[in-house]
CSV table of C-alpha atoms in Angstrom, one decimal:
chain,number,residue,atom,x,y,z
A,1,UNK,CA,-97.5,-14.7,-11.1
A,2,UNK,CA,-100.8,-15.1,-12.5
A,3,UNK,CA,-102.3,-12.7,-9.7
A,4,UNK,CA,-100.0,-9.9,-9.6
A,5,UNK,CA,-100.7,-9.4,-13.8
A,6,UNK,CA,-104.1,-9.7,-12.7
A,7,UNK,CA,-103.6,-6.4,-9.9
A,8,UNK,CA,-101.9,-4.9,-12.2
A,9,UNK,CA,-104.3,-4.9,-15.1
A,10,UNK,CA,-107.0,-3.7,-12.2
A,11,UNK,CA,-105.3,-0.9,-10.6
A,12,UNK,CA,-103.9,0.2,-13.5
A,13,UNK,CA,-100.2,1.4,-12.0
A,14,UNK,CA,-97.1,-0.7,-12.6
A,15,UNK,CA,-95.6,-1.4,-9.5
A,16,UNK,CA,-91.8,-0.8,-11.2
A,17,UNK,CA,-92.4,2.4,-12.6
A,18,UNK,CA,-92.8,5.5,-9.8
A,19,UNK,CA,-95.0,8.1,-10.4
A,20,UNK,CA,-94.4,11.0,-12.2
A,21,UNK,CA,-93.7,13.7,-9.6
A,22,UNK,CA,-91.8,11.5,-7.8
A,23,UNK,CA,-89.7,11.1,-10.6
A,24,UNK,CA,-89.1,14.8,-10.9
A,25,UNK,CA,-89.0,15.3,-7.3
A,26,UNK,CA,-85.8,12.7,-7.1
A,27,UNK,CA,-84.2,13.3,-10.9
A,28,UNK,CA,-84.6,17.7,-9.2
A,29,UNK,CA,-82.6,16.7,-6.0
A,30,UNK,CA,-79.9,14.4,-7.5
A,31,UNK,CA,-79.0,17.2,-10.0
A,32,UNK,CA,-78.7,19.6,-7.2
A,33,UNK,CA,-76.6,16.7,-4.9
A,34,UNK,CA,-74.3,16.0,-7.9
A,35,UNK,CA,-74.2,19.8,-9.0
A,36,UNK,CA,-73.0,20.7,-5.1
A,37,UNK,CA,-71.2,17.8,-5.2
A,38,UNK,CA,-69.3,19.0,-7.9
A,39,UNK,CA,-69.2,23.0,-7.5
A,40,UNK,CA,-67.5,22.1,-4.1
A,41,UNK,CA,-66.1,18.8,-3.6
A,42,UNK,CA,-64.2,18.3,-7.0
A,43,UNK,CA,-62.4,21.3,-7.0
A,44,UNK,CA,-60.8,19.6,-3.8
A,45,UNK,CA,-60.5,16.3,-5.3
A,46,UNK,CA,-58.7,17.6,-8.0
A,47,UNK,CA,-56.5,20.0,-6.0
A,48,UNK,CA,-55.7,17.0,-4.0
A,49,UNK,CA,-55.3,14.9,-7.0
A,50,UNK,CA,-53.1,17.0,-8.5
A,51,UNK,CA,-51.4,17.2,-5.4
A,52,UNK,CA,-50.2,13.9,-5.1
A,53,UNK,CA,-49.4,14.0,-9.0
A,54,UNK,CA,-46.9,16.6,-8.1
A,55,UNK,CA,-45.3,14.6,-5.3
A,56,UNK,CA,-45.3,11.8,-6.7
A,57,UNK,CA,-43.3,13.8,-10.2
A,58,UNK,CA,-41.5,15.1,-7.4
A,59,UNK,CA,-40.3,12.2,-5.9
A,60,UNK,CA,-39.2,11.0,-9.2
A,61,UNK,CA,-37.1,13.9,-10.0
A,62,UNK,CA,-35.7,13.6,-6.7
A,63,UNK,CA,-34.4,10.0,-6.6
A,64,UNK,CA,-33.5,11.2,-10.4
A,65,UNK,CA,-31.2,13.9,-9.0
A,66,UNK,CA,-29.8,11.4,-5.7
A,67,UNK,CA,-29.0,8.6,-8.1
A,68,UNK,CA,-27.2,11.5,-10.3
A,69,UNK,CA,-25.3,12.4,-7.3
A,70,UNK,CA,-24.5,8.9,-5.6
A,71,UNK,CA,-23.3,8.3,-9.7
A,72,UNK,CA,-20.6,11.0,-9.2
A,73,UNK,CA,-20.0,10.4,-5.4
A,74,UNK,CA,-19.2,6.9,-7.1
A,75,UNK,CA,-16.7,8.2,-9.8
A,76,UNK,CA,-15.1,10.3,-7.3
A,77,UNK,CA,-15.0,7.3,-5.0
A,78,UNK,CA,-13.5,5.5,-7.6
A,79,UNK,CA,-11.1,8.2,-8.9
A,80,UNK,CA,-10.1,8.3,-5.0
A,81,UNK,CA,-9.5,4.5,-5.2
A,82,UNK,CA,-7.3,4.1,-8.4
A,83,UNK,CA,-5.6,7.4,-7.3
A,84,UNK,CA,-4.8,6.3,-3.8
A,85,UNK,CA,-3.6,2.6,-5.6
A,86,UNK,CA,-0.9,4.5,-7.8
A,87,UNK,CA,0.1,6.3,-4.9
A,88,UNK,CA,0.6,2.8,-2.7
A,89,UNK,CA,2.4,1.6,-6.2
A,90,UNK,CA,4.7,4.4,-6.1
A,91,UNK,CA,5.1,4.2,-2.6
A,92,UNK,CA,6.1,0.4,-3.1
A,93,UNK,CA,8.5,1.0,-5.6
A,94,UNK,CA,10.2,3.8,-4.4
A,95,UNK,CA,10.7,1.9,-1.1
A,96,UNK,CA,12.1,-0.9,-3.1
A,97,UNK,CA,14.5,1.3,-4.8
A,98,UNK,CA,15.6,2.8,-1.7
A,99,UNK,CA,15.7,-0.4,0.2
A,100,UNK,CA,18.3,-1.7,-2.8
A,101,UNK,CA,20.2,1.5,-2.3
A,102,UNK,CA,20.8,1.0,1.2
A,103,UNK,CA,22.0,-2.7,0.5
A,104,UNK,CA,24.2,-1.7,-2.3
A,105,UNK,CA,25.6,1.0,0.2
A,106,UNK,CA,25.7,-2.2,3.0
A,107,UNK,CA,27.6,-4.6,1.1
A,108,UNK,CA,29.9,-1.1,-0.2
A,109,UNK,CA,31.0,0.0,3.6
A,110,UNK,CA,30.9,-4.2,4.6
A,111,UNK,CA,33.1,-4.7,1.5
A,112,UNK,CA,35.4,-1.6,2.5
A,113,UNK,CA,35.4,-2.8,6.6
A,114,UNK,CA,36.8,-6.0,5.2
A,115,UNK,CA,39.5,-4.8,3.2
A,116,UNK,CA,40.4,-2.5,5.7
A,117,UNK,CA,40.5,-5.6,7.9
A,118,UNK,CA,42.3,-7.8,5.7
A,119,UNK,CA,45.2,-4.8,5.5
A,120,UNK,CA,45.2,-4.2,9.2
A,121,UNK,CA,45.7,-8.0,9.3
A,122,UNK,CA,48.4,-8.4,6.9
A,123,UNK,CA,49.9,-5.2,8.3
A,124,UNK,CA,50.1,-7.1,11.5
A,125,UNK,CA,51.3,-10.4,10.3
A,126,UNK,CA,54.2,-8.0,8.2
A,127,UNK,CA,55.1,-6.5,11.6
A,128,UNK,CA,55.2,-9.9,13.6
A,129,UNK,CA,57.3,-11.5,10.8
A,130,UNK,CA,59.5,-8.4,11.0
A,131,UNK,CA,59.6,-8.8,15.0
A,132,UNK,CA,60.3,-12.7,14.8
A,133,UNK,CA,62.9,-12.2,12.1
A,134,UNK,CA,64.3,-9.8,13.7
A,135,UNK,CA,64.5,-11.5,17.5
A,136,UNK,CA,65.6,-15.0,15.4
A,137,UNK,CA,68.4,-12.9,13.8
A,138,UNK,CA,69.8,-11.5,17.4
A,139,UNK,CA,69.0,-15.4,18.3
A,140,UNK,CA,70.3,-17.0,15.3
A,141,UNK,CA,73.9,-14.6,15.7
A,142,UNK,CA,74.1,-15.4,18.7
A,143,UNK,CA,74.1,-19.0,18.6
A,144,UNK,CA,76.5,-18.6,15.4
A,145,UNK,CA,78.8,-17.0,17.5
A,146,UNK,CA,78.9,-18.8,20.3
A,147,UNK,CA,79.2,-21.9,17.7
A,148,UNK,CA,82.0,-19.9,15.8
A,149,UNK,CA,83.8,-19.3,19.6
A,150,UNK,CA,83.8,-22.5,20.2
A,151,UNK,CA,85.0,-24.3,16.8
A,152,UNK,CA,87.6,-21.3,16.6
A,153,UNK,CA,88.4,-21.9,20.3
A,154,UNK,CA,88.2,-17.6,20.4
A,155,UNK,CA,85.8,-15.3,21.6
A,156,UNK,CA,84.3,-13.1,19.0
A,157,UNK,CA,83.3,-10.7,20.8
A,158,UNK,CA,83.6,-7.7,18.3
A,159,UNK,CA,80.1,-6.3,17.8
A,160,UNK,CA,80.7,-4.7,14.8
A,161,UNK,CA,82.2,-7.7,13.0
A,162,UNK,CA,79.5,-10.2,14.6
A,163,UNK,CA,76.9,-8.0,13.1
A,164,UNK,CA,78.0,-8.1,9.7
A,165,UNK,CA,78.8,-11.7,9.5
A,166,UNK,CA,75.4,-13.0,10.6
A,167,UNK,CA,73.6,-9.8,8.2
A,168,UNK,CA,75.6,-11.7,5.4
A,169,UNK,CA,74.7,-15.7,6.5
A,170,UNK,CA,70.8,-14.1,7.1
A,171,UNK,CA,71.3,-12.6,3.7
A,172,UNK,CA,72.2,-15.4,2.1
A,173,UNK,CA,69.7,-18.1,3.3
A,174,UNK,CA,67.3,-15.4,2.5
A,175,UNK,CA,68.3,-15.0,-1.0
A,176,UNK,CA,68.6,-19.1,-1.1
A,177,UNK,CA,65.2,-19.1,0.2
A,178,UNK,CA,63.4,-16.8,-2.4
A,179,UNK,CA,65.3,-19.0,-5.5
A,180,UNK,CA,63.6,-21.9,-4.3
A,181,UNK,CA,60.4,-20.6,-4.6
């Protein structure tokens, strides 16, 4: 160190300091570098700068505006939803009401089939006790009279008088038959 303070002192220039003109020479052509620099290339920067601040603002007002819209595609989805769910509801119920129609209406024409049934039945049981009283009657006379022939030792063969007597002995069975109930 010693021996650069001592060329220093002799030549009498510091090697850390440039001369003068140079000075001026460089200080001249970075002032017309950076004054180029910024008469043409910062207009640019800034248009392109401002650019991207646009898009990007731009951007942002459109996911703004989509989440807006996907916000009311949601309430109308929604709407859409609880709407369609009273609809199903009515639906239900409605086919509930109509199913408990049809099985009132069921058990109503089942109910009126087996009365009808039940009459045609005792209808027919009235006729067959009508037919078998009336064959055991013929059957029933004519074993009376053949009975009455044969204890009287006579034939009663008089139609008219055989009918009446076995009408009256039916008639009278009958009429002891109903007392005893």
């Amino acid at each position: 160190m010693s021996k650069l303070l001592i060329a220093a002192s002799e030549g009498g220039e510091n090697p850390l300091i440039p001369p003068i003109p140079e000075l001026v020479i460089g200080l001249l052509a970075f002032v017309i570098v950076f004054g180029f620099l910024a008469w043409k290339l910062l207009p640019n920067i800034n248009k392109v700068l401002e650019q991207r601040r646009e898009a990007i603002e731009g951007g942002i007002e459109k996911a703004e505006a989509a989440q807006t819209e996907a916000q009311s595609v949601l309430e109308q989805y929604k709407a859409q939803l609880a709407e369609a769910r009273h609809e199903a509801a009515r639906l239900r119920q409605e086919a509930q009401e109509q199913g408990a129609t049809l099985i009132a209406e069921m058990r109503a024409e089942g109910q009126r089939q087996r009365e009808e049934i039940v009459a045609a039945g005792h209808a027919q049981i009235e006729a067959d006790r009508k037919a078998a009283a009336s064959a055991l009657r013929q059957d029933v006379g004519k074993l009376a009279t053949e009975l009455a022939g044969k204890l009287v030792g006579e034939s009663l063969e008089d139609h008219a008088r055989q009918s009446r007597v076995i009408d009256r002995f039916l008639d009278e069975l009958e009429e002891k038959a109903e007392a005893g109930r």
